[in-house]
PDB file of C-alpha atoms in Angstrom:
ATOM      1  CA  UNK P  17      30.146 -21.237 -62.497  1.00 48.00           C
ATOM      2  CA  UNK P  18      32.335 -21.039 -59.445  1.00 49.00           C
ATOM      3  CA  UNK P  19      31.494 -17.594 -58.877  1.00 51.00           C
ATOM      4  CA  UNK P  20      27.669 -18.126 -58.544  1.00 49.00           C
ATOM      5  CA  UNK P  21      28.350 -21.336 -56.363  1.00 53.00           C
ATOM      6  CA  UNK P  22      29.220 -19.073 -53.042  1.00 59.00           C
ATOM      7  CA  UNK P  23      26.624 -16.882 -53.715  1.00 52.00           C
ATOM      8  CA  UNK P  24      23.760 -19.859 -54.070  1.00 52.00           C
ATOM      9  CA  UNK P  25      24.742 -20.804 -50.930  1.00 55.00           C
ATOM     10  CA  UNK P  26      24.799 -17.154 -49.218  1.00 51.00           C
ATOM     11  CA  UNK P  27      21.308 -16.659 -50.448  1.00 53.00           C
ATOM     12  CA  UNK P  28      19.890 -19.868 -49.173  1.00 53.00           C
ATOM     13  CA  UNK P  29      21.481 -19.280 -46.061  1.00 53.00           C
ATOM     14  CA  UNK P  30      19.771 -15.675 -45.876  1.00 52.00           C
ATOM     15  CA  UNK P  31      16.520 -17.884 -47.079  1.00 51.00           C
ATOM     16  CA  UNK P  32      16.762 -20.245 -44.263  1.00 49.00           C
ATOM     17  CA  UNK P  33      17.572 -17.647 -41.131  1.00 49.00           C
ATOM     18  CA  UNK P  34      13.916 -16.042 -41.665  1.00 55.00           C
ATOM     19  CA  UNK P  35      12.065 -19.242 -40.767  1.00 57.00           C
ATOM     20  CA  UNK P  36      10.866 -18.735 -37.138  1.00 65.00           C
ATOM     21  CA  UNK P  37      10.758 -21.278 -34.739  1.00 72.00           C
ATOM     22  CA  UNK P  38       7.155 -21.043 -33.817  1.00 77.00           C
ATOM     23  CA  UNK P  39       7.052 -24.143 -31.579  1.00 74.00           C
ATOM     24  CA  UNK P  40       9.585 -22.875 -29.551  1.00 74.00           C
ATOM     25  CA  UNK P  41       8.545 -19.149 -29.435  1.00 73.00           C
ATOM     26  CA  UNK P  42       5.026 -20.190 -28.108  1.00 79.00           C
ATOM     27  CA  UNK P  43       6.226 -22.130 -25.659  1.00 73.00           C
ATOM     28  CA  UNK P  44       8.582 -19.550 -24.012  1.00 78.00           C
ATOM     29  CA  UNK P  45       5.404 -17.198 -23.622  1.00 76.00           C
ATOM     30  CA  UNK P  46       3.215 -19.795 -22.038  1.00 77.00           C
ATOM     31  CA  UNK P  47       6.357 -20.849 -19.680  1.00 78.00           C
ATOM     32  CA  UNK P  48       6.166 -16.947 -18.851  1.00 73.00           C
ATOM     33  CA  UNK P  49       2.651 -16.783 -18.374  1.00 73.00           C
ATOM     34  CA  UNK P  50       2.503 -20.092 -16.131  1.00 73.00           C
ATOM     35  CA  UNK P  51       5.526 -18.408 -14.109  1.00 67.00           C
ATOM     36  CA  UNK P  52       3.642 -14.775 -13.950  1.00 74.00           C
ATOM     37  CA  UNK P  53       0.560 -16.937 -12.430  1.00 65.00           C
ATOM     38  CA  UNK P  54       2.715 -18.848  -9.807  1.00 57.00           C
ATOM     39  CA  UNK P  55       4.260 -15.383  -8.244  1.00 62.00           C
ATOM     40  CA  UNK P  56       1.079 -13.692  -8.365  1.00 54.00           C
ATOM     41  CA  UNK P  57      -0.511 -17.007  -6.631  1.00 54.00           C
ATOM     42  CA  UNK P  58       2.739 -16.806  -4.041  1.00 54.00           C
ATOM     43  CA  UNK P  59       1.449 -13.190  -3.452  1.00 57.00           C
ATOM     44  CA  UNK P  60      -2.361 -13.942  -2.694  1.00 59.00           C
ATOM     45  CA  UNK P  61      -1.339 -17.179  -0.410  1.00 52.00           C
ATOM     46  CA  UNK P  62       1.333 -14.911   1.667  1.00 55.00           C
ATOM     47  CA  UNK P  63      -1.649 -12.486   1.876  1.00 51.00           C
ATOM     48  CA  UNK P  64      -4.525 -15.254   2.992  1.00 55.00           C
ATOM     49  CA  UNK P  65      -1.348 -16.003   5.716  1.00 54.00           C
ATOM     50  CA  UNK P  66      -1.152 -12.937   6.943  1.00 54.00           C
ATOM     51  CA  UNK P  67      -4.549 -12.196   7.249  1.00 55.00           C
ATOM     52  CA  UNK P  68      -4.514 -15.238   8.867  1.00 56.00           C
ATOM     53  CA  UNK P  69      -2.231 -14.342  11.753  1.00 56.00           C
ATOM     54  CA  UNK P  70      -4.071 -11.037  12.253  1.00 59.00           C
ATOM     55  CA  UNK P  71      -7.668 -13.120  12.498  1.00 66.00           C
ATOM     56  CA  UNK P  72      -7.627 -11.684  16.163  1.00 79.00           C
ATOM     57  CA  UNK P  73      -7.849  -8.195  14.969  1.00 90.00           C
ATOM     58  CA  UNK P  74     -11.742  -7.107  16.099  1.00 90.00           C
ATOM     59  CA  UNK P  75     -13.776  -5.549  13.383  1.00 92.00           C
ATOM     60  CA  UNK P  76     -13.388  -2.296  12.573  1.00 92.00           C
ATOM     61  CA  UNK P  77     -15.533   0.220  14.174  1.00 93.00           C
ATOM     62  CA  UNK P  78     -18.272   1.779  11.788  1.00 94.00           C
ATOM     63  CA  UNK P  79     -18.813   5.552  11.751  1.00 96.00           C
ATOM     64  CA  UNK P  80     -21.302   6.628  14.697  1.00 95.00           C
ATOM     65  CA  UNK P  81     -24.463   8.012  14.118  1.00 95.00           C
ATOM     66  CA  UNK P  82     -25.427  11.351  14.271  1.00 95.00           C
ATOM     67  CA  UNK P  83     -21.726  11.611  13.258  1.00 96.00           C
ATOM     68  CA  UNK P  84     -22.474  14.072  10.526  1.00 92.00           C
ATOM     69  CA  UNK P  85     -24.020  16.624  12.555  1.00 95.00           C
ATOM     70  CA  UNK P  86     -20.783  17.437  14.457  1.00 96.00           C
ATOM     71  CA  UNK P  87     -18.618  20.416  13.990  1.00 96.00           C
ATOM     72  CA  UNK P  88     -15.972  19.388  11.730  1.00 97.00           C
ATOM     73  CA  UNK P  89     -12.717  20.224  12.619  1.00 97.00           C
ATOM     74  CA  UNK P  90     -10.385  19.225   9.235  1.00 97.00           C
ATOM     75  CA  UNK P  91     -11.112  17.435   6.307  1.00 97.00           C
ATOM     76  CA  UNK P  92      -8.513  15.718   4.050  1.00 97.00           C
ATOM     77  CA  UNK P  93      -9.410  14.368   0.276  1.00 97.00           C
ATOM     78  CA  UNK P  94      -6.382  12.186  -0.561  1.00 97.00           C
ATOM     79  CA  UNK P  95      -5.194   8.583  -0.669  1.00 96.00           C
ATOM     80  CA  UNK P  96      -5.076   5.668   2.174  1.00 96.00           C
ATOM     81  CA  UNK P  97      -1.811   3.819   1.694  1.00 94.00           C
ATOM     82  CA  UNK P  98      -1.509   1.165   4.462  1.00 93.00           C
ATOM     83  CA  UNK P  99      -1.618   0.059   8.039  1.00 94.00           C
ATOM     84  CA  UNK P 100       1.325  -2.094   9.949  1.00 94.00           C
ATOM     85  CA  UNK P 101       1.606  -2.241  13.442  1.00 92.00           C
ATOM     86  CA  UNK P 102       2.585   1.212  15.139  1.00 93.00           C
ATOM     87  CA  UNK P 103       6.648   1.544  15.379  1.00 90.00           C
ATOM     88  CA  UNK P 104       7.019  -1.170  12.185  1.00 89.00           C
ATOM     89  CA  UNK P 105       7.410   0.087   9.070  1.00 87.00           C
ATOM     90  CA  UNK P 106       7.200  -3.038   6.765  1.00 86.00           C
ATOM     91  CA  UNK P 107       4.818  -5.056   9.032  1.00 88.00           C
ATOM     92  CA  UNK P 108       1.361  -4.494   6.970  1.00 91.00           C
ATOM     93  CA  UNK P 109      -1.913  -5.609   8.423  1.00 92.00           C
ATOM     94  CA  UNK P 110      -4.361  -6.828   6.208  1.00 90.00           C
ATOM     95  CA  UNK P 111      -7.000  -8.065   8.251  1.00 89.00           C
ATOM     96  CA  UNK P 112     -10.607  -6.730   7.535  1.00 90.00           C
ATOM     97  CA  UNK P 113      -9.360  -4.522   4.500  1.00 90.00           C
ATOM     98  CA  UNK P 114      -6.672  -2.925   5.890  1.00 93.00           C
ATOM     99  CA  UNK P 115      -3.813  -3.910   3.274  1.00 89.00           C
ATOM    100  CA  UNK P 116      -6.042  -2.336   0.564  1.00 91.00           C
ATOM    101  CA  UNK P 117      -5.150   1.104  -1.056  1.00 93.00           C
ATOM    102  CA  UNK P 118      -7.420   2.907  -2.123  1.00 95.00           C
ATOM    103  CA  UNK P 119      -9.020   6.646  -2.139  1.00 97.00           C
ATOM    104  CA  UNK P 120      -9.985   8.255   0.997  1.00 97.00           C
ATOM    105  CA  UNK P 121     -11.942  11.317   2.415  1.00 97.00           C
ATOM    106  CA  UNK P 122     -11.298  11.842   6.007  1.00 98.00           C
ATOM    107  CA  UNK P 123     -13.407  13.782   8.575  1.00 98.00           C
ATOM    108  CA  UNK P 124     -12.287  14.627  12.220  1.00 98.00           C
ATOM    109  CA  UNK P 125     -14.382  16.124  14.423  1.00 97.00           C
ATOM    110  CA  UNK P 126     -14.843  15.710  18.433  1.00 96.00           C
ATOM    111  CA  UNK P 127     -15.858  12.358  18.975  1.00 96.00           C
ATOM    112  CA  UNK P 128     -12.865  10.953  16.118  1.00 97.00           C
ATOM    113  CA  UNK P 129     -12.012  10.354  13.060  1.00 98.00           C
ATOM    114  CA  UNK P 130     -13.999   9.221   9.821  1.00 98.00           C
ATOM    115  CA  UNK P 131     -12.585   7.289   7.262  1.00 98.00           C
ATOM    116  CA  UNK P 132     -14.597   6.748   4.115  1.00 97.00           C
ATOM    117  CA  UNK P 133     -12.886   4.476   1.346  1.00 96.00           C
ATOM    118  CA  UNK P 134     -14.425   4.145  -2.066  1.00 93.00           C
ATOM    119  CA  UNK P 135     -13.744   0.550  -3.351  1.00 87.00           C
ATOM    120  CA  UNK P 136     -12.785  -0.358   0.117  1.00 92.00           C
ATOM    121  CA  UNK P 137     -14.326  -0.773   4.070  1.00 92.00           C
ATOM    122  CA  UNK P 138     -14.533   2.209   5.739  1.00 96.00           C
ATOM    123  CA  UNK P 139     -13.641   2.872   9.377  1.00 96.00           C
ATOM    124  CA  UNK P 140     -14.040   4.906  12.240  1.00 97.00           C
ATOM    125  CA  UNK P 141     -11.236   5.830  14.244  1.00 97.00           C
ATOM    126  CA  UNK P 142     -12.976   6.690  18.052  1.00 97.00           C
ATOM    127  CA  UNK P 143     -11.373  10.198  19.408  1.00 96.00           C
ATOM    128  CA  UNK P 144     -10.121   8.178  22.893  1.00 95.00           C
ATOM    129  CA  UNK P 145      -8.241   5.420  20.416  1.00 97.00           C
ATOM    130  CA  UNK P 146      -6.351   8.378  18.555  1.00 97.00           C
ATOM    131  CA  UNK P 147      -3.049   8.491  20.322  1.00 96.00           C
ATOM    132  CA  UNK P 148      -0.430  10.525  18.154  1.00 96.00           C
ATOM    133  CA  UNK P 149      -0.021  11.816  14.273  1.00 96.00           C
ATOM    134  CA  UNK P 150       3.269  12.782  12.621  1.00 95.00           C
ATOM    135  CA  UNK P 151       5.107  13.123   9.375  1.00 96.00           C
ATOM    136  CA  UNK P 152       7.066  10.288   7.818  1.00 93.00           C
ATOM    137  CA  UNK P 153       8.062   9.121   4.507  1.00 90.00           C
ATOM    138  CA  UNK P 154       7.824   5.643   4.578  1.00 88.00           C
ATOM    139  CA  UNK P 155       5.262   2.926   5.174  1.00 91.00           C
ATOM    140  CA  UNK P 156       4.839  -0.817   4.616  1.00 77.00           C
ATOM    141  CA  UNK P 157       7.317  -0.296   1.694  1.00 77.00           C
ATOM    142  CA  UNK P 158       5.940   2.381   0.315  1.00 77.00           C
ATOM    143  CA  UNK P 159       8.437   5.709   0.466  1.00 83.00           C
ATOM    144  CA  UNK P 160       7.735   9.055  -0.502  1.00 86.00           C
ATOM    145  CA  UNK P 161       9.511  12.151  -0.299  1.00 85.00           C
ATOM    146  CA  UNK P 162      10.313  13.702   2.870  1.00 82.00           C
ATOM    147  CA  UNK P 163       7.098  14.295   5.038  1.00 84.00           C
ATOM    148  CA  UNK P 164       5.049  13.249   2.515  1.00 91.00           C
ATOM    149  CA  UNK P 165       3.130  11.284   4.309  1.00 95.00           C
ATOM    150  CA  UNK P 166       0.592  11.499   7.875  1.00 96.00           C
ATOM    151  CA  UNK P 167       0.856   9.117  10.196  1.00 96.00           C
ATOM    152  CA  UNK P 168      -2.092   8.515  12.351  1.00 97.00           C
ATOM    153  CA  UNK P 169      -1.548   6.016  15.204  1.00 97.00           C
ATOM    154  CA  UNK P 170      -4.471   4.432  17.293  1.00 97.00           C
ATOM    155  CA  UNK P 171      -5.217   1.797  19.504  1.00 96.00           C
ATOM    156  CA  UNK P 172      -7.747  -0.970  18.314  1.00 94.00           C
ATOM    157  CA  UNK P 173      -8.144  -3.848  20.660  1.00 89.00           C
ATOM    158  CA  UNK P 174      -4.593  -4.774  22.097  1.00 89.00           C
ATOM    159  CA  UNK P 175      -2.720  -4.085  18.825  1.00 93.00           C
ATOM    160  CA  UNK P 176      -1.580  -0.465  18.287  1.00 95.00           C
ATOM    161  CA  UNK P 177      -1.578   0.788  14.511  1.00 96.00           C
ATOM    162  CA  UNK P 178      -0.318   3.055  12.440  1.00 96.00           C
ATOM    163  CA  UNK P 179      -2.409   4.355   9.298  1.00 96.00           C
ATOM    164  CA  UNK P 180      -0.999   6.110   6.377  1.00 96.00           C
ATOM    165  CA  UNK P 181      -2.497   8.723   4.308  1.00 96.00           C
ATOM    166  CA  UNK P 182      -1.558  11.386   1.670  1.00 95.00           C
ATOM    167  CA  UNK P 183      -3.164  14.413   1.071  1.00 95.00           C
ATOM    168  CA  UNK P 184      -3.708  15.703  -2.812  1.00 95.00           C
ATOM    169  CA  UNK P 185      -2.576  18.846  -0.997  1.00 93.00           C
ATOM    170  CA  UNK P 186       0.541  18.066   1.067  1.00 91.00           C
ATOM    171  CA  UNK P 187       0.480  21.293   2.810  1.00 93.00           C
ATOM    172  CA  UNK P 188      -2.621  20.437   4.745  1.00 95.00           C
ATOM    173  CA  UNK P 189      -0.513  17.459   6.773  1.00 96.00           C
ATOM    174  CA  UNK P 190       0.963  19.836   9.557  1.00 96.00           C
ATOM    175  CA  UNK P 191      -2.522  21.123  10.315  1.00 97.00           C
ATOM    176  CA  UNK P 192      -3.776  17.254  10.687  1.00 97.00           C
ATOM    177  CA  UNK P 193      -0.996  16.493  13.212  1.00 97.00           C
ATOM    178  CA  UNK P 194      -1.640  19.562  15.083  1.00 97.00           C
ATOM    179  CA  UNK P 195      -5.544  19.025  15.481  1.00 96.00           C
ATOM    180  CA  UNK P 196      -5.156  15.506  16.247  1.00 97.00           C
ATOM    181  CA  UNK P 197      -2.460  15.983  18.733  1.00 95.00           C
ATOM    182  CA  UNK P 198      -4.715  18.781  20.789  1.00 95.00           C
ATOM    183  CA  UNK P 199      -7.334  16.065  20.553  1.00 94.00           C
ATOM    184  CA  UNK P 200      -5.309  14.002  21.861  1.00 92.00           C
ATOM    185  CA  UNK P 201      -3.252  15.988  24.396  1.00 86.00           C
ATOM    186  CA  UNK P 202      -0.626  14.610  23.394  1.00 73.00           C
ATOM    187  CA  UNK P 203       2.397  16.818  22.360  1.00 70.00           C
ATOM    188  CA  UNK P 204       2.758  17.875  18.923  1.00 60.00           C
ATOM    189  CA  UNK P 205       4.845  15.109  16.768  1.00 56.00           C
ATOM    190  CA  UNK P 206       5.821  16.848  13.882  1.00 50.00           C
ATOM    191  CA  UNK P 207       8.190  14.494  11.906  1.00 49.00           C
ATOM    192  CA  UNK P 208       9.818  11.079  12.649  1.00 46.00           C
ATOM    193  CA  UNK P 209      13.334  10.012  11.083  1.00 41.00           C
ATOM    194  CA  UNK P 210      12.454   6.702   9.352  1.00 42.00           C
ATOM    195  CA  UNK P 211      16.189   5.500   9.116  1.00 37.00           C
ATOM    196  CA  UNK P 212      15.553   4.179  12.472  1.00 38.00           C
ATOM    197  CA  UNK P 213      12.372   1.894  11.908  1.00 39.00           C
ATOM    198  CA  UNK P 214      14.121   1.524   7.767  1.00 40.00           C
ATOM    199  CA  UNK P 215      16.843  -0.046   9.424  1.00 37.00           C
ATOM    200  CA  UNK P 216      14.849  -2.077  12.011  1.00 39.00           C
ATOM    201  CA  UNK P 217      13.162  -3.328   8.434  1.00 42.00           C
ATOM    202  CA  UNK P 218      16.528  -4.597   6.874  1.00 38.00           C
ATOM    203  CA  UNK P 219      17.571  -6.059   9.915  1.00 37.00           C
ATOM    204  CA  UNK P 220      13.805  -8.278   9.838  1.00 37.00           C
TER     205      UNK P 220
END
């Protein structure tokens, strides 16, 4: 009798450990949901503030017409990552759809440069607002490898911005900064070192 005592006990203890504590399982996941909700709500109120600040920014240009019977000079299929003011790496504008990402096909011919966004507003970038394009790796937090991204910077109103966008073919981003650049007359900017603007970032 004093042998089957222990093990009594052992298997009601084994018995007892599978109950789950349903109460207190339910409300961890709705505490996690509720605290999912609040960043994500932190997120679109920084975003409504920004946009806010940038509520000078005029509206986009739209794409000229007639613009489709000019000779095309390059066209690009690829994505549209971001926009921040030209020379800061991590300081995104979001003002009239500009902090969206989203597909892109771009079209540069004489008169400038088209920018058609599925999902998204497109814009048109006028040839004398074109000022430079390069190759970098890094934009409003995004970083890619080396190069791996074009860098087209403009002038819109008083604010001077640089747009990124990736090619699905990577090899066609030297031929963009060199058409842009004799469009521009502006000498040809191959590649910028981002540690200088990446540490200008930390520092902010």
């Amino acid at each position: 009798m004093t042998t089957l005592t222990p093990l009594y006990h052992l298997a009601a203890e084994q018995k007892s450990a599978e109950v789950t504590d349903w109460a207190a399982r339910i409300a961890w996941v709705i505490g996690l949901f509720v605290f999912i909700a609040f960043v994500y709500w932190l997120m679109r109120q920084g975003w409504k503030w920004r946009a806010s600040l940038q509520s000078d920014l005029p509206e986009l240009p739209a794409t000229p017409e007639g613009f489709a019977d000019d000779e095309t000079l390059l066209t690009l299929q690829g994505r549209y990552h971001a926009s921040t003011t030209a020379g800061q790496w991590l300081d995104r504008i979001v003002a009239h759809g500009l902090g969206t990402r989203s597909r892109t096909e771009l079209t540069l011919t004489a008169r400038g440069l088209d920018v058609v966004r599925p999902g998204a507003a497109d814009f048109f970038i006028p040839a004398d607002a074109l000022r430079e394009a390069r190759l970098d790796k890094a934009l409003a937090g995004k970083v890619l490898p080396e190069g791996g991204l074009l860098i087209i910077t403009w002038a819109h109103g008083e604010t001077l911005i640089d747009s990124g966008f990736r090619s699905d073919h990577a090899a066609e981003h030297q031929a963009w900064v060199d058409a842009v650049s004799r469009l521009t007359g502006a000498p040809a900017a191959t590649e910028l070192t981002t540690t200088t603007t990446t540490t200008e970032g930390t520092a902010r």
